[in-house]
Coordinates of N, CA and C in Angstrom, one line a residue:
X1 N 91.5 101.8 158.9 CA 91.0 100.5 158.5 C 90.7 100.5 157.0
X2 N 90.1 101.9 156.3 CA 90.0 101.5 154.9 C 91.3 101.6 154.0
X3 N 92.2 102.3 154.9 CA 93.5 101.9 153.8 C 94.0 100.6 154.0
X4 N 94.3 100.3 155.1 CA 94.0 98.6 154.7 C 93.2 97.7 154.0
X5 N 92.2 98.4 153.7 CA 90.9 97.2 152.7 C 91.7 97.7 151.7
X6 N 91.8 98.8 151.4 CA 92.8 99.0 149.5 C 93.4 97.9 149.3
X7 N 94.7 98.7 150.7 CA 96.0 97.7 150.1 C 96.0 96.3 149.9
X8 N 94.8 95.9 150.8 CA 94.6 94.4 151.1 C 93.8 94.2 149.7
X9 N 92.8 94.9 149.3 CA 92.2 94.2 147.8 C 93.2 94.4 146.8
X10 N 94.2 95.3 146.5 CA 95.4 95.5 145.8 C 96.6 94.1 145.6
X11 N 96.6 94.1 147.0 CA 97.4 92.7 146.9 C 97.0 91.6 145.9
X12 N 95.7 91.0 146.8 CA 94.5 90.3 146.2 C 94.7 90.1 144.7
X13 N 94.3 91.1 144.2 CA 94.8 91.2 142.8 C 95.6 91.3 142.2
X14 N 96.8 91.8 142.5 CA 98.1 91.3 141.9 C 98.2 89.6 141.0
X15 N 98.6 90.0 140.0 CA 99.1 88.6 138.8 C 99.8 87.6 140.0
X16 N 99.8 86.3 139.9 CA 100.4 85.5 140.9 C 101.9 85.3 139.5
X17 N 101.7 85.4 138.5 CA 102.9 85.1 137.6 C 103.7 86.2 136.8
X18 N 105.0 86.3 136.6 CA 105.4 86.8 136.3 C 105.1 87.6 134.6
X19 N 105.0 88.6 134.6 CA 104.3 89.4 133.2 C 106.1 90.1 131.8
X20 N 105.9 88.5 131.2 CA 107.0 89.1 130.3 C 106.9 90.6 129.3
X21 N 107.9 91.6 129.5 CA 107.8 92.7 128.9 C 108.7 93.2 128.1
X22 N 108.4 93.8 126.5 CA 109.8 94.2 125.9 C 109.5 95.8 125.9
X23 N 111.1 96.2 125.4 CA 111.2 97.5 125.2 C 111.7 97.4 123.4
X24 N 111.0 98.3 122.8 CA 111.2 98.4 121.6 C 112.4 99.7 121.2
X25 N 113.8 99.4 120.6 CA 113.9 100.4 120.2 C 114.3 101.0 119.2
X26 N 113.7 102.5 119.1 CA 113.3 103.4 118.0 C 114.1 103.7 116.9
X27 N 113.8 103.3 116.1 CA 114.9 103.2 114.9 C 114.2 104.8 114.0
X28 N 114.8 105.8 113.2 CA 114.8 107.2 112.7 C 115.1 107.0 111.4
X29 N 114.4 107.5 110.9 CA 114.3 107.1 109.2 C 114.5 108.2 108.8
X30 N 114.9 108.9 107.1 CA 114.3 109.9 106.5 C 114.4 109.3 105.2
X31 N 113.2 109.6 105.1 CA 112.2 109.3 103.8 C 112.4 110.1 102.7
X32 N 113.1 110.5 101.3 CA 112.5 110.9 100.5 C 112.3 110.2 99.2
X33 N 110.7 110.7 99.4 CA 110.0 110.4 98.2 C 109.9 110.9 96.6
X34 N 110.4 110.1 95.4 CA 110.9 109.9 94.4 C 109.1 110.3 93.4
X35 N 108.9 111.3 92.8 CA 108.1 111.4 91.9 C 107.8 110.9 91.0
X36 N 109.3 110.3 90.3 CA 109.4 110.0 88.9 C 109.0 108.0 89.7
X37 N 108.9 107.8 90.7 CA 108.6 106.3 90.7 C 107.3 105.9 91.9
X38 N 106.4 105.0 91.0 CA 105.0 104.3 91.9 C 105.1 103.0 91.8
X39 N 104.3 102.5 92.9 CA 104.8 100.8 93.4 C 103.5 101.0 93.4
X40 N 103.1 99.7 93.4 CA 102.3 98.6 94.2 C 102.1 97.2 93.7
X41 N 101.8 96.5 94.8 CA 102.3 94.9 94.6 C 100.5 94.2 94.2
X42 N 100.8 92.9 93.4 CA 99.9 92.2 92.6 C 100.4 90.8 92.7
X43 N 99.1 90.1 92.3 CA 99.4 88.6 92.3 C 99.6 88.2 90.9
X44 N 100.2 88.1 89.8 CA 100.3 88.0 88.7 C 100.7 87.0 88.2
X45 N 101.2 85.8 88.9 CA 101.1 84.7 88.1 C 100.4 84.1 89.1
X46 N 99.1 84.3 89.8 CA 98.0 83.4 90.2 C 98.7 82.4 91.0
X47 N 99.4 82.5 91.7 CA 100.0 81.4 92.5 C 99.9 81.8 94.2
X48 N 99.5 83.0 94.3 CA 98.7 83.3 95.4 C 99.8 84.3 96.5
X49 N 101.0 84.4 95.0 CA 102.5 85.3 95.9 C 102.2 86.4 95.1
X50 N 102.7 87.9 95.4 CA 102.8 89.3 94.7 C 103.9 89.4 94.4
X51 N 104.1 90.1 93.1 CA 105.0 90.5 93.0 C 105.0 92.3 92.7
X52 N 106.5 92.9 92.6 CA 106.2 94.4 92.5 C 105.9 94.6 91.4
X53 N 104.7 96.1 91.2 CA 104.7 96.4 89.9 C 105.2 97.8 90.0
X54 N 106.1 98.3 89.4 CA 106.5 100.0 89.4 C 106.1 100.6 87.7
X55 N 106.0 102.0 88.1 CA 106.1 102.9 86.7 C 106.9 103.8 86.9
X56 N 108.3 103.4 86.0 CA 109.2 104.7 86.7 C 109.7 105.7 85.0
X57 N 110.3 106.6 85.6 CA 110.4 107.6 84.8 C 111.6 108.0 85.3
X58 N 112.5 108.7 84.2 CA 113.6 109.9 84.4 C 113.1 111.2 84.1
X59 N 112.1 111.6 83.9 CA 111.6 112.9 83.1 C 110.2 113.2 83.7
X60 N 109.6 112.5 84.2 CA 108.4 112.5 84.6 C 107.3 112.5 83.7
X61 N 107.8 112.3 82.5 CA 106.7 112.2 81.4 C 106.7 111.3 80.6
X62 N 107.1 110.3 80.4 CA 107.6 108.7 79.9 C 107.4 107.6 80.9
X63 N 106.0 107.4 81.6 CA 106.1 106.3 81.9 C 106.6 105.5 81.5
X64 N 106.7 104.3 82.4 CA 107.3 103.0 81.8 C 106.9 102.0 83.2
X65 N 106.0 101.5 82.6 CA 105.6 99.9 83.8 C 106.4 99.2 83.7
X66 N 106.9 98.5 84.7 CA 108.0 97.1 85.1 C 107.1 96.4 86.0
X67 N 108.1 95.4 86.1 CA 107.5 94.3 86.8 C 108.5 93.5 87.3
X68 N 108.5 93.0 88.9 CA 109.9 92.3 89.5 C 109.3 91.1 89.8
X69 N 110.2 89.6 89.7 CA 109.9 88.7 90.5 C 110.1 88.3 92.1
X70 N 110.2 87.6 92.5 CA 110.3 87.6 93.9 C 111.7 87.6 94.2
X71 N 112.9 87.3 93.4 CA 113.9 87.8 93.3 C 114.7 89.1 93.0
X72 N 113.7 90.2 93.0 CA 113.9 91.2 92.5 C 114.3 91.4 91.1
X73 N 114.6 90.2 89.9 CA 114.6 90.3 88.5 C 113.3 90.5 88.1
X74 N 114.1 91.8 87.0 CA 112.5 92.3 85.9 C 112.2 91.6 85.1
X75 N 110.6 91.1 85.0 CA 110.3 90.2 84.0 C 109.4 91.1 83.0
X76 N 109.2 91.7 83.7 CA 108.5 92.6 82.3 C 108.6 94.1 82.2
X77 N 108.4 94.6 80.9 CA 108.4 96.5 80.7 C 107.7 96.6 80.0
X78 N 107.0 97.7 79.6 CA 105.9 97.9 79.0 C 105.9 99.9 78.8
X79 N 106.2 100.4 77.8 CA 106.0 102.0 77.5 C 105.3 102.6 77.4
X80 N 104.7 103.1 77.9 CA 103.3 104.1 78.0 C 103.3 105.4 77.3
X81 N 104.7 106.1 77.9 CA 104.7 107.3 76.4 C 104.1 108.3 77.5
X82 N 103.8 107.9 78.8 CA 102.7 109.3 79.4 C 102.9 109.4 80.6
X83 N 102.5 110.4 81.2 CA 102.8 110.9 82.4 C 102.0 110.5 83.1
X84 N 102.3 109.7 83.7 CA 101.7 108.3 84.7 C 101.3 109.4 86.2
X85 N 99.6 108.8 86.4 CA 99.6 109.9 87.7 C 99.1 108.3 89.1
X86 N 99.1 107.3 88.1 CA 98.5 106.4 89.5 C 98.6 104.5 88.7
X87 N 99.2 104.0 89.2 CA 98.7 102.7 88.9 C 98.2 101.5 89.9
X88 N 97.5 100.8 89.2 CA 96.8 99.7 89.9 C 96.9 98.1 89.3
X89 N 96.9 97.2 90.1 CA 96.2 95.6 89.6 C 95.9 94.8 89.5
X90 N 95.2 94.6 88.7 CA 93.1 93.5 89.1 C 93.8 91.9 88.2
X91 N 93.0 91.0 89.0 CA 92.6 90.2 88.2 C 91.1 90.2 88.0
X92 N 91.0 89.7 86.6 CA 89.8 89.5 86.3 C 88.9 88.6 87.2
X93 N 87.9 88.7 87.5 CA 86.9 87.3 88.1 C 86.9 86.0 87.5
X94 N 86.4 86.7 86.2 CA 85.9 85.1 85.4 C 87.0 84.6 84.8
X95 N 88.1 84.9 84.5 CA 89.3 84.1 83.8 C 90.5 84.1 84.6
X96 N 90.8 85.2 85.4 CA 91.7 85.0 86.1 C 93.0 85.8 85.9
X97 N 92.7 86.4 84.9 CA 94.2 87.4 83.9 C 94.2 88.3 84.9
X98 N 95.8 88.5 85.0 CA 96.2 90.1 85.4 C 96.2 91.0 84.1
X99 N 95.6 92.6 85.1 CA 95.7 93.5 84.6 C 96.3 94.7 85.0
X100 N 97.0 95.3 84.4 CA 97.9 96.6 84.9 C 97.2 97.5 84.2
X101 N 96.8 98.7 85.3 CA 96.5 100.2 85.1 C 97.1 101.1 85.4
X102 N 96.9 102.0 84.5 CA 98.0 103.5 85.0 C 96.7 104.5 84.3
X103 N 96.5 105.7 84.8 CA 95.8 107.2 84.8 C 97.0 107.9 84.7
X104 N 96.6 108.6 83.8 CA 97.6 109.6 83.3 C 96.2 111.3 82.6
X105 N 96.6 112.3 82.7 CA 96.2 113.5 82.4 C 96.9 113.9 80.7
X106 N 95.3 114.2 80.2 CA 95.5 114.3 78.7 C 94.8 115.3 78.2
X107 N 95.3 116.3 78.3 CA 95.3 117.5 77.9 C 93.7 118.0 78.9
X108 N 92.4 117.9 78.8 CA 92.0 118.8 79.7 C 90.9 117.3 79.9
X109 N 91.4 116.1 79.8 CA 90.6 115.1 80.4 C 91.7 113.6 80.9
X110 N 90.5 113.2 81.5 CA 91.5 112.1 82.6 C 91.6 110.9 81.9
X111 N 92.3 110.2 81.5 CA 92.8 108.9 80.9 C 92.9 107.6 81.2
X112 N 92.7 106.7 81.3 CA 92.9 105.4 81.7 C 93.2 104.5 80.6
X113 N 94.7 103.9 80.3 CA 95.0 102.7 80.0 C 95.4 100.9 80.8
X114 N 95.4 100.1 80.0 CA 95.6 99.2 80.0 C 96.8 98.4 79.7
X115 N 97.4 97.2 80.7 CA 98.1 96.3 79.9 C 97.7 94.8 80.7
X116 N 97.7 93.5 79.8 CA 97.8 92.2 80.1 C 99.0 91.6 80.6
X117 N 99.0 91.3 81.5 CA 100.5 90.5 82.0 C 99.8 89.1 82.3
X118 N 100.9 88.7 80.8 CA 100.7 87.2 80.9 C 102.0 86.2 81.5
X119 N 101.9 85.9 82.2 CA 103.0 84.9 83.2 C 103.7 84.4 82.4
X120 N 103.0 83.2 81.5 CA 103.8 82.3 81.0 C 104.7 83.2 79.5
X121 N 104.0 83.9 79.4 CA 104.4 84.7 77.9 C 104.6 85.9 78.1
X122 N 105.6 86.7 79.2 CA 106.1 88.1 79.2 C 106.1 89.0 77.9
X123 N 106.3 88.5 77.0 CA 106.7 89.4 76.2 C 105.3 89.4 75.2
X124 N 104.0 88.8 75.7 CA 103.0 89.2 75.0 C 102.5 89.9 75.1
X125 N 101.8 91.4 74.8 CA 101.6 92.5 75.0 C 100.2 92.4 74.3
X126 N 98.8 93.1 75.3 CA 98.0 93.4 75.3 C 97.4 94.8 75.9
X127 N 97.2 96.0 75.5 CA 96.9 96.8 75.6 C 95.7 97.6 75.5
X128 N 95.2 98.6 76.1 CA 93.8 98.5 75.9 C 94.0 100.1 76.5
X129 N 92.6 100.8 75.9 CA 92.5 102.2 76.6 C 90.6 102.4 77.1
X130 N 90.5 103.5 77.9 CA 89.1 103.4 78.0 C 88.8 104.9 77.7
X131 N 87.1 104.6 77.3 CA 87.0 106.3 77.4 C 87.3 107.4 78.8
X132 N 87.7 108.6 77.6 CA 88.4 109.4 78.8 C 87.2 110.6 79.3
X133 N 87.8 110.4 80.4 CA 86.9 111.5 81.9 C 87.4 113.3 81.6
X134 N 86.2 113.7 80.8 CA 86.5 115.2 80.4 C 86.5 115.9 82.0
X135 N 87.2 117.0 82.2 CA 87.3 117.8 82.6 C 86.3 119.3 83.1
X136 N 85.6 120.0 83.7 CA 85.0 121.1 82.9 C 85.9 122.4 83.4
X137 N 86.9 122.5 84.0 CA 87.4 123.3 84.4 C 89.0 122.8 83.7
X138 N 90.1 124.1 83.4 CA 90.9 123.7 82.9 C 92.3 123.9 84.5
X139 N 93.4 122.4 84.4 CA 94.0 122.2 85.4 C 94.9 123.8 85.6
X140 N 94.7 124.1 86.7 CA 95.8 125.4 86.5 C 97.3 125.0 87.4
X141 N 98.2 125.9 87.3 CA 99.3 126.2 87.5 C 99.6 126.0 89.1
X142 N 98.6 127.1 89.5 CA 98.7 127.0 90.9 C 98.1 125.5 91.7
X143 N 97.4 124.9 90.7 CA 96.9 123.7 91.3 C 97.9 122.6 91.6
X144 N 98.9 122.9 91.1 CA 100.4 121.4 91.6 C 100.7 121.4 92.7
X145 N 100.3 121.8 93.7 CA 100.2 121.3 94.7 C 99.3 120.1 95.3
X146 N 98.4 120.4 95.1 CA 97.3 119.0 95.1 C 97.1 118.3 94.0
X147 N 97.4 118.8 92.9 CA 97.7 117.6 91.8 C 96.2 117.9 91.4
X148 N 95.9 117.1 89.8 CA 94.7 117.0 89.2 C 94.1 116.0 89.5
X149 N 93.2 115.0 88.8 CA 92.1 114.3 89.3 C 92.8 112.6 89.2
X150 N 92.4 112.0 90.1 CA 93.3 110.7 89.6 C 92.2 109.8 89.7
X151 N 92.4 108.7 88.5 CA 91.2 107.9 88.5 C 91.6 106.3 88.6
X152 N 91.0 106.2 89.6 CA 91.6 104.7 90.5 C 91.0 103.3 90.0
X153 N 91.2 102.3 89.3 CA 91.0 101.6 89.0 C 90.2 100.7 90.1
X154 N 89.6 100.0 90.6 CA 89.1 99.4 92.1 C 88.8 97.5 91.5
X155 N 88.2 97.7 91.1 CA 87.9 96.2 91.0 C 87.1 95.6 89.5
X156 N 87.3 94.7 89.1 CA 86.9 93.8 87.5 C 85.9 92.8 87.9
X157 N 84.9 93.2 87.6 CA 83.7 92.6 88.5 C 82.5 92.5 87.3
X158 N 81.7 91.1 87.3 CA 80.6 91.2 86.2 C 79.4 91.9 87.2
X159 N 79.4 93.1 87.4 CA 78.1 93.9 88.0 C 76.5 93.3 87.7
X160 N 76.6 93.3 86.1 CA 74.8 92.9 86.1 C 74.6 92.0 85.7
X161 N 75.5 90.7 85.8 CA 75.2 89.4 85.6 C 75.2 88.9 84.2
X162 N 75.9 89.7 82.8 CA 75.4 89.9 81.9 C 76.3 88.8 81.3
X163 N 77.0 88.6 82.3 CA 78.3 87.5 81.2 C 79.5 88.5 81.2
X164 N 79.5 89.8 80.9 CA 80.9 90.4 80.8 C 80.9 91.3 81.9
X165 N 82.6 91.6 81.8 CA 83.3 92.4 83.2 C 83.0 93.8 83.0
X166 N 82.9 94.1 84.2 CA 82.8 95.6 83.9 C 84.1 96.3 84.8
X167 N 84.3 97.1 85.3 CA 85.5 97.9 85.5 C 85.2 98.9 86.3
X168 N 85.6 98.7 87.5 CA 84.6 99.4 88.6 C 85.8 100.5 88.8
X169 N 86.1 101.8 88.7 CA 87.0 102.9 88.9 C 86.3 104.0 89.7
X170 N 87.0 104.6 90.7 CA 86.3 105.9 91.2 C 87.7 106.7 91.2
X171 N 87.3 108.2 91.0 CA 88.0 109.1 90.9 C 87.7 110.1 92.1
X172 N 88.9 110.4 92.4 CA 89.1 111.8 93.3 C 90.3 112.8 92.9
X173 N 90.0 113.6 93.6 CA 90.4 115.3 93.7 C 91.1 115.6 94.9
X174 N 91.8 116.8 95.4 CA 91.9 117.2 96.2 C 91.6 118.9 96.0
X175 N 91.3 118.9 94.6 CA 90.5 120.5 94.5 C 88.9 120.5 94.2
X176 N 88.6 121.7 94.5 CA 87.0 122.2 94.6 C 86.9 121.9 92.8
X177 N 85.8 121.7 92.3 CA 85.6 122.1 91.1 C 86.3 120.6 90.0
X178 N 86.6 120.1 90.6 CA 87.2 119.2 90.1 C 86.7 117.9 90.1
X179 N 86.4 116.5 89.0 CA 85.6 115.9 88.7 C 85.7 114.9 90.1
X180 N 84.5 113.7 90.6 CA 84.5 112.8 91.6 C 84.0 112.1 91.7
X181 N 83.9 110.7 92.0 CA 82.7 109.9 92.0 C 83.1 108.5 91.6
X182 N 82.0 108.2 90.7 CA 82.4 106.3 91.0 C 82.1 106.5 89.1
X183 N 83.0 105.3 88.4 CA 82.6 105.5 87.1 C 82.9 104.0 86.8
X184 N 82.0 103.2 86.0 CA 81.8 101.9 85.2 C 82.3 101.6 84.0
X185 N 83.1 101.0 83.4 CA 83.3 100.6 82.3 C 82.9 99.2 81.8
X186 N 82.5 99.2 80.6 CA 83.0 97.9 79.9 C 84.6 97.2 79.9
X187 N 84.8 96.6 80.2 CA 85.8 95.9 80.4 C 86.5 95.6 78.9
X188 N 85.7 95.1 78.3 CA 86.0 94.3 77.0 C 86.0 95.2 75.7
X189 N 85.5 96.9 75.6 CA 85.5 97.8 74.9 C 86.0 98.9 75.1
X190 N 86.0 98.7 76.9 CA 87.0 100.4 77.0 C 85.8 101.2 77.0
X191 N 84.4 101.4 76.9 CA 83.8 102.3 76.9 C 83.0 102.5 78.4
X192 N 82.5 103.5 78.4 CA 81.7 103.9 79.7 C 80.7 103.2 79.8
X193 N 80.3 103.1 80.9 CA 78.8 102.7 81.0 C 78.1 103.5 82.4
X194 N 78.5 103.7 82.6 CA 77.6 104.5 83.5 C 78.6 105.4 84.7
X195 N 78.2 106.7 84.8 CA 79.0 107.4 86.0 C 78.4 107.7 87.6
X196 N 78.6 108.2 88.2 CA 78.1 108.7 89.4 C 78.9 110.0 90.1
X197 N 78.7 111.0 90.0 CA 79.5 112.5 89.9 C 78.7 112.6 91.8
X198 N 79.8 112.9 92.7 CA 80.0 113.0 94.1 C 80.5 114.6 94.6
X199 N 80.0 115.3 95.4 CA 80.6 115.9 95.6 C 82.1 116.1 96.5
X200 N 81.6 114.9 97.3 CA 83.1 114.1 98.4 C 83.7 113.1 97.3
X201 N 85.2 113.1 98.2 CA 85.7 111.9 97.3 C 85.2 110.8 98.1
X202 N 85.1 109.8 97.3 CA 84.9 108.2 97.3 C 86.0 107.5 98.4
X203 N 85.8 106.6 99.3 CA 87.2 106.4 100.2 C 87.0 104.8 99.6
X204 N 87.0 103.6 100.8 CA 86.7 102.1 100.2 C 85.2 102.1 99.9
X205 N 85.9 101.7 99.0 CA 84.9 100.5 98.0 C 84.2 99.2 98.4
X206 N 83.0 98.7 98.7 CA 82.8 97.6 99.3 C 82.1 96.8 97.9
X207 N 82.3 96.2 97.1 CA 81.4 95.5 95.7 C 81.1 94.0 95.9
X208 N 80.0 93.4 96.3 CA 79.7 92.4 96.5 C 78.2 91.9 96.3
X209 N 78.1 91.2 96.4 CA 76.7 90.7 96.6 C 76.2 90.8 98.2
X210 N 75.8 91.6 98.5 CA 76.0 91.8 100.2 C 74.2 91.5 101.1
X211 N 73.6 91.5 100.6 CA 72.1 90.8 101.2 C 72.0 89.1 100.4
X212 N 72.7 88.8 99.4 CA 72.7 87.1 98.8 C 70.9 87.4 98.2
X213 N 70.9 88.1 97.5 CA 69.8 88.2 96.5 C 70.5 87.7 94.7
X214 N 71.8 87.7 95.0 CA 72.1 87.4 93.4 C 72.7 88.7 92.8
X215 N 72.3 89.8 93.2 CA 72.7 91.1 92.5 C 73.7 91.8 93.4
X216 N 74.9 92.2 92.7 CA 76.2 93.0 93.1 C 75.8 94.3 93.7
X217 N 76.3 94.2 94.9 CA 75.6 95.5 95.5 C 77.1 96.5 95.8
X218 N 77.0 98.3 95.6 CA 78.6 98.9 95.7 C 78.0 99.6 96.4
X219 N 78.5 99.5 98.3 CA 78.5 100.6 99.0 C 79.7 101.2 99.4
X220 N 79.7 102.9 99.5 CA 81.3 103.4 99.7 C 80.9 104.5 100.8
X221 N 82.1 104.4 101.5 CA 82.3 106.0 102.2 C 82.9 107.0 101.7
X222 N 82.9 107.8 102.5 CA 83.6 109.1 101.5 C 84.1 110.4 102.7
X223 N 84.9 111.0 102.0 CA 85.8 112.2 103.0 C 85.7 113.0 101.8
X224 N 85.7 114.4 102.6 CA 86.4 115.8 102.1 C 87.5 116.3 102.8
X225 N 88.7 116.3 102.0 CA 89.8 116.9 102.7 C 90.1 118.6 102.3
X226 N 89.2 119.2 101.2 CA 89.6 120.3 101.1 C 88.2 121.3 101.4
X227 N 87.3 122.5 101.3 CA 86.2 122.6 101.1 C 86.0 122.6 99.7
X228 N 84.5 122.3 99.5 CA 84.1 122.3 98.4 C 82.7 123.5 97.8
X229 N 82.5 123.5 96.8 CA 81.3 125.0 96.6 C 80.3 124.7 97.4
X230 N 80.0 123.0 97.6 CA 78.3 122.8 98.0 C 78.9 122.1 99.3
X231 N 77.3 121.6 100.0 CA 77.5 121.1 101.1 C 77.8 119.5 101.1
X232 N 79.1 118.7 101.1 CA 79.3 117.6 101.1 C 78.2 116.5 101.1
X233 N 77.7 115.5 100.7 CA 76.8 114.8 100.9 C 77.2 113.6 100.5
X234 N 77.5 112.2 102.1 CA 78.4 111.1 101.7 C 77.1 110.1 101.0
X235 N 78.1 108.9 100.3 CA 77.4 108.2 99.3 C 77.3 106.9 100.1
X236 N 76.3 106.3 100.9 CA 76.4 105.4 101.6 C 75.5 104.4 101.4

């Protein structure tokens, strides 16, 4: 009698309609990945479409920023001269300009430049550099495998209400001993304004006004993917 109550509540519930189902199939890729070339896509003429930005190289030491339109024609190039380890880009808040960043490694400290990409005027060139993130350990040999410190541009944001932008960047590592954390710039000078040295790397970034007090509030998570000397302690 109770295998009949199953089968009988089993029925019961059965779909009264037919359940459309697909089979997906597996398409095999092989991937190799190009050193001398970095992507990532930006809204740069404000119209609310991305387009690609790359920095490619033949040598691995001559960057060179490009820029495609939605046709895949280059509308812009830009020479850097440097051994590009990351790019990013922001528009500004208050005006609305794109900006292109690239981090590059300069001799025993970390680098960050600038360029303006202006839509209507490709070929006008605005450039900008910020102070650079010293080092206290020198990069070694054996460390190319995880690479040196890369310093991530995040967001162009007026933090203390002052009227100007500041330049929200955090940097990570994948070695012990090696610089981390969240670091501030002036926007409009290139210079620092304030750091925050982590012993985890930094993961997203949250920058907002997030209680509606009026003041820009930055909470982040954070991971360690390698060990470090001390005991990790996240920044939340």
């Amino acid at each position: 009698m109770m295998l009949l109550l199953v089968v009988s509540g089993v029925v019961a519930c059965r779909p009264q309609r037919n359940i459309v189902t697909h089979v997906l199939t597996p398409r095999y890729m092989q991937r190799t990945d190009d050193s001398n070339l970095k992507c990532t896509f930006a809204d740069l003429s404000g119209n609310g479409r991305q387009q690609r930005v790359t920095v490619e190289s033949s040598t691995g030491l001559d960057g060179i920023l490009k820029a495609y339109d939605h046709d895949g024609k280059q509308i812009f190039e830009y020479e850097t001269g440097k051994q590009v380890r990351e790019i990013n880009a922001l528009q500004d808040s208050k005006d609305g300009s794109a900006w292109i960043f690239y981090s590059y490694m300069d001799q025993r400290q970390i680098s960050l430049g600038a360029y303006q990409f202006d839509w209507h005027d490709p070929e006008r060139q605005i450039s900008r550099t910020y102070d650079p993130v010293a080092m206290n350990i020198d990069f070694k040999e054996s460390d190319h495998r995880t690479g040196p410190p890369i310093l991530v541009p995040v967001k162009l944001v007026d933090l203390d209400g002052d009227g100007s932008t500041e330049l929200v960047c955090k940097i990570y590592s994948q070695q012990a001993g090696y610089p981390r954390g969240l670091i501030v710039y002036d926007h409009g000078t290139g210079r620092q304004k304030w750091h925050l040295d982590t012993e985890a790397n930094l993961t997203d970034l949250i920058i907002d006004d997030l209680d509606s007090d009026g003041s820009i509030e930055i909470m982040a998570g954070s991971s360690v993917n390698m060990p470090t000397s001390r005991e990790s302690i996240p920044l939340n």
